[in-house]
Amino acid sequence: MQPDTRGYFGEYGGRFVPETLIPVLDKLEVTYRELKEDTGFWVEYESLSRDFSGRPTPLYAAEGLSRSCGDARIFLKREDLAHTGAHKINNALGQGLIAKKMGKRRIIAETGAGQHGVATAAVCAKLGLECIVYMGEEDIRRQALNVFRMQLMGTEVRSVRSGSRTLKDAINEAIRDWVTNAHNSYYLIGSVVGPSPYPLIVRDFQSVIGKETKKQIIKQTGSLPNFIVACVGGGSNAIGIFHSFLNDKGVNLIGVEAAGKGLESGMHAATLVVGSKGILHGAKSYLLQDGEGQIQQTHSISAGLDYPGVGPEHSYLKDSGRVKYVAVNDEQALEGFKLLCRTEGILPAMEPAHAIFYTSELAASLNKNDIIIINLSGRGDKDIDMVAMTMGGGK
């Protein structure tokens, strides 16, 4: 689906920003529309995607995981093998090139788990751009390794101490910086959130995941999958793999949100499962809010899913029924993490560990002819210290 001329997916999306940003967004939209038709831009992007980012990533038959879960065949789309360790590099590289074409030398970004921050830092180092990343103080504590990686690549990491000190608050501060410095700065948003045209731009760069996956699964099995499962925070990895399959009605698409300490506890980030419609960070979507419209604090063991909103296209896909959204709690995500480690020798990030756990239960109800693809959106190096602490020293 394409957004309408106002940047809406159905009733979701739009631009709810200060007036000073409207001409900035207009310029970005015009520039991106021109670059989409520019063969030279895509040749440069695809060349760097191959030689710098390491695309295409493999579609891996997870035989050990499949055996442990039942008869269904489970495949992993190995975005964890992309440069910097996650799918985030696909979008960071594309937007970095856009910023350079626009003459913007100062890049602003936000990050939760740190993967978007690291990807942006790497791209800015590659392209010779100044980089400032806003990150919540709590996420800096949880993701110290990624903070150090960003700093090694010359990025300034600014700690955000307001609110819940997580991704929502990092985005708030990044937007404040952007409003003040829009003349020379480019805001490189990391997910399919924010004001139009960002949800479209990010989806377009992440759609490479689904395009590759479709070719790979047909080549390996001769058919399309029965299910595709991906974790959902803001939603970029999920929309990236879902997009190429939206018109394939026989392919069931499942987005897995973070249930945190349980939906009944209120300490979760299950925006699409239990949220309501509202406006956050420049766009209308589902979000977690109280009866007066105040944004609620969220919780997830995974910093990348710890966000009270979601992309507008996901909101549309929920209402249309094309994608099913579910939630997995912290303890279950830890089980998914350990399961992939034991059965495949692969350490997943805590974000896709939610999808792994859900898939393990789904697979038990299927037969040997059914095919499930998990988008393994990132690797788990960044989470090892937290997992070890949570598991009592890793025992």
PDB file of N, CA, C and O in Angstrom, residues 113 138-139 141-145 299-304 330 333-334 337 348-351 353-354 380-394:
ATOM      1  N   ALA A 113      17.578   0.292  21.525  1.00  0.00           N
ATOM      2  CA  ALA A 113      18.501  -0.815  21.741  1.00  0.00           C
ATOM      3  C   ALA A 113      19.914  -0.463  21.301  1.00  0.00           C
ATOM      4  O   ALA A 113      20.864  -1.183  21.618  1.00  0.00           O
ATOM      5  N   GLU A 138      18.310   5.071  30.664  1.00  0.00           N
ATOM      6  CA  GLU A 138      18.074   3.674  31.002  1.00  0.00           C
ATOM      7  C   GLU A 138      18.590   2.754  29.893  1.00  0.00           C
ATOM      8  O   GLU A 138      19.179   1.700  30.160  1.00  0.00           O
ATOM      9  N   ASP A 139      18.398   3.163  28.647  1.00  0.00           N
ATOM     10  CA  ASP A 139      18.895   2.357  27.538  1.00  0.00           C
ATOM     11  C   ASP A 139      20.417   2.398  27.445  1.00  0.00           C
ATOM     12  O   ASP A 139      21.044   1.406  27.054  1.00  0.00           O
ATOM     13  N   ARG A 141      22.325   2.452  29.979  1.00  0.00           N
ATOM     14  CA  ARG A 141      22.742   1.467  30.982  1.00  0.00           C
ATOM     15  C   ARG A 141      22.588   0.050  30.431  1.00  0.00           C
ATOM     16  O   ARG A 141      23.485  -0.789  30.589  1.00  0.00           O
ATOM     17  N   ARG A 142      21.456  -0.217  29.771  1.00  0.00           N
ATOM     18  CA  ARG A 142      21.178  -1.573  29.284  1.00  0.00           C
ATOM     19  C   ARG A 142      22.033  -1.945  28.079  1.00  0.00           C
ATOM     20  O   ARG A 142      22.284  -3.127  27.836  1.00  0.00           O
ATOM     21  N   GLN A 143      22.451  -0.946  27.311  1.00  0.00           N
ATOM     22  CA  GLN A 143      23.117  -1.212  26.036  1.00  0.00           C
ATOM     23  C   GLN A 143      24.482  -0.528  25.970  1.00  0.00           C
ATOM     24  O   GLN A 143      24.828   0.129  24.984  1.00  0.00           O
ATOM     25  N   ALA A 144      25.274  -0.710  27.016  1.00  0.00           N
ATOM     26  CA  ALA A 144      26.574  -0.036  27.112  1.00  0.00           C
ATOM     27  C   ALA A 144      27.498  -0.393  25.953  1.00  0.00           C
ATOM     28  O   ALA A 144      28.268   0.449  25.474  1.00  0.00           O
ATOM     29  N   LEU A 145      27.455  -1.638  25.496  1.00  0.00           N
ATOM     30  CA  LEU A 145      28.316  -2.048  24.385  1.00  0.00           C
ATOM     31  C   LEU A 145      28.042  -1.223  23.142  1.00  0.00           C
ATOM     32  O   LEU A 145      28.975  -0.749  22.470  1.00  0.00           O
ATOM     33  N   HIS A 299       7.274  -0.891  29.352  1.00  0.00           N
ATOM     34  CA  HIS A 299       8.361  -1.745  29.847  1.00  0.00           C
ATOM     35  C   HIS A 299       8.536  -2.931  28.912  1.00  0.00           C
ATOM     36  O   HIS A 299       7.570  -3.548  28.471  1.00  0.00           O
ATOM     37  N   SER A 300       9.803  -3.238  28.615  1.00  0.00           N
ATOM     38  CA  SER A 300      10.152  -4.481  27.937  1.00  0.00           C
ATOM     39  C   SER A 300      11.583  -4.825  28.282  1.00  0.00           C
ATOM     40  O   SER A 300      12.423  -3.932  28.465  1.00  0.00           O
ATOM     41  N   ILE A 301      11.863  -6.100  28.358  1.00  0.00           N
ATOM     42  CA  ILE A 301      13.237  -6.542  28.557  1.00  0.00           C
ATOM     43  C   ILE A 301      14.103  -6.149  27.367  1.00  0.00           C
ATOM     44  O   ILE A 301      15.323  -6.024  27.484  1.00  0.00           O
ATOM     45  N   SER A 302      13.473  -5.918  26.225  1.00  0.00           N
ATOM     46  CA  SER A 302      14.198  -5.519  25.013  1.00  0.00           C
ATOM     47  C   SER A 302      14.037  -4.021  24.795  1.00  0.00           C
ATOM     48  O   SER A 302      12.936  -3.523  24.596  1.00  0.00           O
ATOM     49  N   ALA A 303      15.162  -3.309  24.800  1.00  0.00           N
ATOM     50  CA  ALA A 303      15.115  -1.853  24.660  1.00  0.00           C
ATOM     51  C   ALA A 303      14.505  -1.429  23.332  1.00  0.00           C
ATOM     52  O   ALA A 303      13.848  -0.388  23.236  1.00  0.00           O
ATOM     53  N   GLY A 304      14.688  -2.244  22.288  1.00  0.00           N
ATOM     54  CA  GLY A 304      14.176  -1.880  20.974  1.00  0.00           C
ATOM     55  C   GLY A 304      12.668  -1.982  20.824  1.00  0.00           C
ATOM     56  O   GLY A 304      12.103  -1.455  19.872  1.00  0.00           O
ATOM     57  N   ASP A 330       8.324 -10.943  28.930  1.00  0.00           N
ATOM     58  CA  ASP A 330       9.773 -10.995  29.135  1.00  0.00           C
ATOM     59  C   ASP A 330      10.279 -12.420  29.355  1.00  0.00           C
ATOM     60  O   ASP A 330      11.288 -12.831  28.755  1.00  0.00           O
ATOM     61  N   ALA A 333      10.211 -14.359  26.176  1.00  0.00           N
ATOM     62  CA  ALA A 333      11.264 -13.914  25.262  1.00  0.00           C
ATOM     63  C   ALA A 333      12.616 -14.494  25.662  1.00  0.00           C
ATOM     64  O   ALA A 333      13.417 -14.892  24.798  1.00  0.00           O
ATOM     65  N   LEU A 334      12.880 -14.564  26.957  1.00  0.00           N
ATOM     66  CA  LEU A 334      14.118 -15.198  27.428  1.00  0.00           C
ATOM     67  C   LEU A 334      14.169 -16.668  27.032  1.00  0.00           C
ATOM     68  O   LEU A 334      15.228 -17.188  26.655  1.00  0.00           O
ATOM     69  N   PHE A 337      15.111 -16.756  23.435  1.00  0.00           N
ATOM     70  CA  PHE A 337      16.544 -16.482  23.317  1.00  0.00           C
ATOM     71  C   PHE A 337      17.356 -17.747  23.562  1.00  0.00           C
ATOM     72  O   PHE A 337      18.219 -18.128  22.758  1.00  0.00           O
ATOM     73  N   PRO A 348      20.295 -14.626  19.293  1.00  0.00           N
ATOM     74  CA  PRO A 348      19.428 -13.581  18.745  1.00  0.00           C
ATOM     75  C   PRO A 348      19.395 -12.356  19.662  1.00  0.00           C
ATOM     76  O   PRO A 348      19.650 -12.458  20.866  1.00  0.00           O
ATOM     77  N   ALA A 349      19.100 -11.215  19.113  1.00  0.00           N
ATOM     78  CA  ALA A 349      18.784 -10.065  19.957  1.00  0.00           C
ATOM     79  C   ALA A 349      17.495 -10.357  20.723  1.00  0.00           C
ATOM     80  O   ALA A 349      16.683 -11.194  20.310  1.00  0.00           O
ATOM     81  N   MET A 350      17.302  -9.656  21.844  1.00  0.00           N
ATOM     82  CA  MET A 350      16.097  -9.883  22.634  1.00  0.00           C
ATOM     83  C   MET A 350      14.825  -9.491  21.884  1.00  0.00           C
ATOM     84  O   MET A 350      13.758 -10.025  22.163  1.00  0.00           O
ATOM     85  N   GLU A 351      14.950  -8.585  20.924  1.00  0.00           N
ATOM     86  CA  GLU A 351      13.763  -8.190  20.157  1.00  0.00           C
ATOM     87  C   GLU A 351      13.204  -9.371  19.358  1.00  0.00           C
ATOM     88  O   GLU A 351      12.056  -9.777  19.575  1.00  0.00           O
ATOM     89  N   ALA A 353      13.832 -12.399  19.775  1.00  0.00           N
ATOM     90  CA  ALA A 353      13.584 -13.528  20.684  1.00  0.00           C
ATOM     91  C   ALA A 353      12.091 -13.644  20.990  1.00  0.00           C
ATOM     92  O   ALA A 353      11.588 -14.745  21.235  1.00  0.00           O
ATOM     93  N   HIS A 354      11.379 -12.510  20.966  1.00  0.00           N
ATOM     94  CA  HIS A 354       9.924 -12.554  21.145  1.00  0.00           C
ATOM     95  C   HIS A 354       9.271 -13.344  20.005  1.00  0.00           C
ATOM     96  O   HIS A 354       8.370 -14.156  20.241  1.00  0.00           O
ATOM     97  N   GLY A 380      22.477 -10.951  19.247  1.00  0.00           N
ATOM     98  CA  GLY A 380      22.320 -10.729  20.675  1.00  0.00           C
ATOM     99  C   GLY A 380      23.540 -10.335  21.466  1.00  0.00           C
ATOM    100  O   GLY A 380      23.476 -10.295  22.700  1.00  0.00           O
ATOM    101  N   ASP A 381      24.655  -9.995  20.809  1.00  0.00           N
ATOM    102  CA  ASP A 381      25.841  -9.585  21.558  1.00  0.00           C
ATOM    103  C   ASP A 381      25.517  -8.476  22.558  1.00  0.00           C
ATOM    104  O   ASP A 381      25.987  -8.477  23.697  1.00  0.00           O
ATOM    105  N   LYS A 382      24.714  -7.506  22.100  1.00  0.00           N
ATOM    106  CA  LYS A 382      24.379  -6.343  22.915  1.00  0.00           C
ATOM    107  C   LYS A 382      23.603  -6.697  24.169  1.00  0.00           C
ATOM    108  O   LYS A 382      23.581  -5.919  25.127  1.00  0.00           O
ATOM    109  N   ASP A 383      22.964  -7.876  24.170  1.00  0.00           N
ATOM    110  CA  ASP A 383      22.080  -8.248  25.273  1.00  0.00           C
ATOM    111  C   ASP A 383      22.695  -9.247  26.247  1.00  0.00           C
ATOM    112  O   ASP A 383      22.060  -9.611  27.242  1.00  0.00           O
ATOM    113  N   ILE A 384      23.915  -9.714  25.979  1.00  0.00           N
ATOM    114  CA  ILE A 384      24.473 -10.793  26.772  1.00  0.00           C
ATOM    115  C   ILE A 384      24.590 -10.444  28.250  1.00  0.00           C
ATOM    116  O   ILE A 384      24.221 -11.235  29.122  1.00  0.00           O
ATOM    117  N   ASP A 385      25.105  -9.260  28.563  1.00  0.00           N
ATOM    118  CA  ASP A 385      25.260  -8.882  29.973  1.00  0.00           C
ATOM    119  C   ASP A 385      23.911  -8.849  30.684  1.00  0.00           C
ATOM    120  O   ASP A 385      23.770  -9.333  31.806  1.00  0.00           O
ATOM    121  N   MET A 386      22.901  -8.286  30.018  1.00  0.00           N
ATOM    122  CA  MET A 386      21.570  -8.203  30.614  1.00  0.00           C
ATOM    123  C   MET A 386      20.961  -9.589  30.794  1.00  0.00           C
ATOM    124  O   MET A 386      20.364  -9.894  31.828  1.00  0.00           O
ATOM    125  N   VAL A 387      21.128 -10.447  29.785  1.00  0.00           N
ATOM    126  CA  VAL A 387      20.593 -11.805  29.879  1.00  0.00           C
ATOM    127  C   VAL A 387      21.280 -12.571  31.009  1.00  0.00           C
ATOM    128  O   VAL A 387      20.625 -13.267  31.795  1.00  0.00           O
ATOM    129  N   ALA A 388      22.591 -12.456  31.101  1.00  0.00           N
ATOM    130  CA  ALA A 388      23.341 -13.139  32.154  1.00  0.00           C
ATOM    131  C   ALA A 388      22.880 -12.686  33.531  1.00  0.00           C
ATOM    132  O   ALA A 388      22.687 -13.498  34.446  1.00  0.00           O
ATOM    133  N   MET A 389      22.658 -11.394  33.684  1.00  0.00           N
ATOM    134  CA  MET A 389      22.215 -10.852  34.964  1.00  0.00           C
ATOM    135  C   MET A 389      20.805 -11.350  35.287  1.00  0.00           C
ATOM    136  O   MET A 389      20.510 -11.771  36.416  1.00  0.00           O
ATOM    137  N   THR A 390      19.940 -11.344  34.272  1.00  0.00           N
ATOM    138  CA  THR A 390      18.559 -11.780  34.467  1.00  0.00           C
ATOM    139  C   THR A 390      18.482 -13.262  34.823  1.00  0.00           C
ATOM    140  O   THR A 390      17.665 -13.682  35.639  1.00  0.00           O
ATOM    141  N   MET A 391      19.381 -14.042  34.210  1.00  0.00           N
ATOM    142  CA  MET A 391      19.387 -15.492  34.434  1.00  0.00           C
ATOM    143  C   MET A 391      20.234 -15.884  35.636  1.00  0.00           C
ATOM    144  O   MET A 391      20.455 -17.073  35.883  1.00  0.00           O
ATOM    145  N   GLY A 392      20.722 -14.904  36.379  1.00  0.00           N
ATOM    146  CA  GLY A 392      21.519 -15.216  37.567  1.00  0.00           C
ATOM    147  C   GLY A 392      22.917 -15.660  37.223  1.00  0.00           C
ATOM    148  O   GLY A 392      23.370 -16.735  37.615  1.00  0.00           O
ATOM    149  N   GLY A 393      23.609 -14.822  36.449  1.00  0.00           N
ATOM    150  CA  GLY A 393      24.968 -15.161  36.077  1.00  0.00           C
ATOM    151  C   GLY A 393      25.050 -16.107  34.918  1.00  0.00           C
ATOM    152  O   GLY A 393      26.104 -16.701  34.662  1.00  0.00           O
ATOM    153  N   GLY A 394      23.936 -16.321  34.214  1.00  0.00           N
ATOM    154  CA  GLY A 394      23.947 -17.182  33.049  1.00  0.00           C
ATOM    155  C   GLY A 394      23.745 -18.635  33.373  1.00  0.00           C
ATOM    156  O   GLY A 394      23.841 -19.499  32.519  1.00  0.00           O
TER     157      GLY A 394
END
